[in-house]
Short mmCIF file of C-alpha atoms in Angstrom, two decimals:
data_model
loop_
_atom_site.label_atom_id
_atom_site.label_comp_id
_atom_site.label_asym_id
_atom_site.label_seq_id
_atom_site.Cartn_x
_atom_site.Cartn_y
_atom_site.Cartn_z
CA LEU A 4 -31.98 21.54 -20.69
CA GLN A 5 -32.87 17.93 -21.36
CA LEU A 6 -33.91 16.92 -24.85
CA LYS A 7 -36.44 14.18 -25.42
CA GLN A 8 -36.45 11.88 -28.42
CA GLY A 9 -37.28 13.89 -31.51
CA ASP A 10 -36.41 17.27 -29.95
CA GLU A 11 -34.00 19.56 -31.76
CA ILE A 12 -32.15 22.70 -30.77
CA TYR A 13 -30.37 25.23 -32.95
CA LEU A 14 -27.65 27.51 -31.63
CA TYR A 15 -26.35 30.42 -33.67
CA THR A 16 -23.68 33.08 -33.52
CA ASP A 17 -24.59 36.72 -33.14
CA GLY A 18 -23.51 37.21 -36.75
CA VAL A 19 -26.80 35.62 -37.81
CA THR A 20 -29.06 38.13 -36.06
CA GLU A 21 -26.65 41.05 -36.53
CA ALA A 22 -26.27 40.66 -40.29
CA THR A 23 -27.32 43.96 -41.87
CA ASN A 24 -28.71 45.10 -45.18
CA THR A 25 -27.63 48.13 -47.19
CA SER A 26 -29.93 50.31 -45.06
CA ASN A 27 -28.12 49.07 -41.94
CA GLN A 28 -31.19 47.14 -40.70
CA LEU A 29 -30.48 43.99 -38.71
CA TYR A 30 -31.64 40.53 -39.76
CA GLY A 31 -32.73 40.26 -36.13
CA GLU A 32 -34.26 37.66 -33.85
CA ASN A 33 -37.81 38.25 -35.11
CA ARG A 34 -36.87 37.52 -38.72
CA LEU A 35 -34.90 34.43 -37.62
CA LEU A 36 -37.83 33.16 -35.55
CA GLU A 37 -40.26 33.79 -38.41
CA PHE A 38 -38.00 31.88 -40.79
CA ALA A 39 -37.66 28.98 -38.34
CA ASN A 40 -41.42 28.77 -37.71
CA ASN A 41 -42.11 28.79 -41.47
CA ASN A 42 -39.63 25.96 -42.08
CA LEU A 43 -40.22 23.58 -39.17
CA GLU A 44 -40.77 20.62 -41.48
CA LEU A 45 -37.26 20.79 -42.95
CA GLU A 46 -34.47 18.56 -41.73
CA ALA A 47 -31.25 20.31 -40.70
CA THR A 48 -29.54 19.36 -43.95
CA LYS A 49 -32.13 21.44 -45.83
CA PHE A 50 -33.03 23.99 -43.15
CA LEU A 51 -29.50 25.35 -42.69
CA PRO A 52 -28.70 25.99 -46.39
CA LYS A 53 -32.14 27.57 -46.83
CA LEU A 54 -31.47 29.83 -43.84
CA LYS A 55 -28.16 30.86 -45.37
CA GLU A 56 -29.92 31.67 -48.65
CA ASN A 57 -32.55 33.70 -46.79
CA ILE A 58 -29.98 35.74 -44.91
CA SER A 59 -27.79 36.28 -47.99
CA ALA A 60 -30.76 37.33 -50.15
CA ILE A 61 -31.63 40.32 -47.99
CA MET A 62 -28.51 41.05 -45.96
CA VAL A 63 -24.88 41.96 -46.49
CA VAL A 64 -23.09 39.14 -44.70
CA SER A 65 -19.84 40.50 -43.33
CA LYS A 66 -19.44 38.66 -40.03
CA PHE A 67 -18.79 35.03 -39.25
CA LEU A 68 -22.08 33.19 -39.24
CA ALA A 69 -22.52 29.70 -37.86
CA VAL A 70 -25.46 27.60 -36.79
CA VAL A 71 -25.16 24.43 -34.74
CA HIS A 72 -27.97 21.88 -34.81
CA TYR A 73 -28.35 19.32 -32.01
CA THR A 74 -30.82 16.47 -31.87
CA SER A 75 -31.92 14.29 -28.99
CA MET A 76 -29.62 11.61 -30.39
CA THR A 77 -26.65 13.92 -29.56
CA THR A 78 -25.68 14.32 -33.19
CA LYS A 79 -24.73 17.77 -34.34
CA THR A 80 -24.47 19.59 -37.61
CA ILE A 81 -22.30 22.69 -37.82
CA VAL A 82 -22.67 24.97 -40.79
CA ASN A 83 -20.29 27.82 -41.51
CA MET A 84 -22.65 30.27 -43.14
CA ASN A 85 -20.01 32.45 -44.85
#
């Protein structure tokens, strides 16, 4: 995978998509993708905390959650989401 200037990529642990609510429903890839698509304009410094809030608001977070953000400038932001 080769990133071009302005491209970004987010990597996440399975704890993000496997977070469950009190009914044992998963946060899931669809909910994560919907969140990402609805927040494309946010920079990583705002996107990642907002994602954590979104997951915590509807899920019981019991596993290690982390998201890594890479840009085309090879900078990275790692957020421990616990």
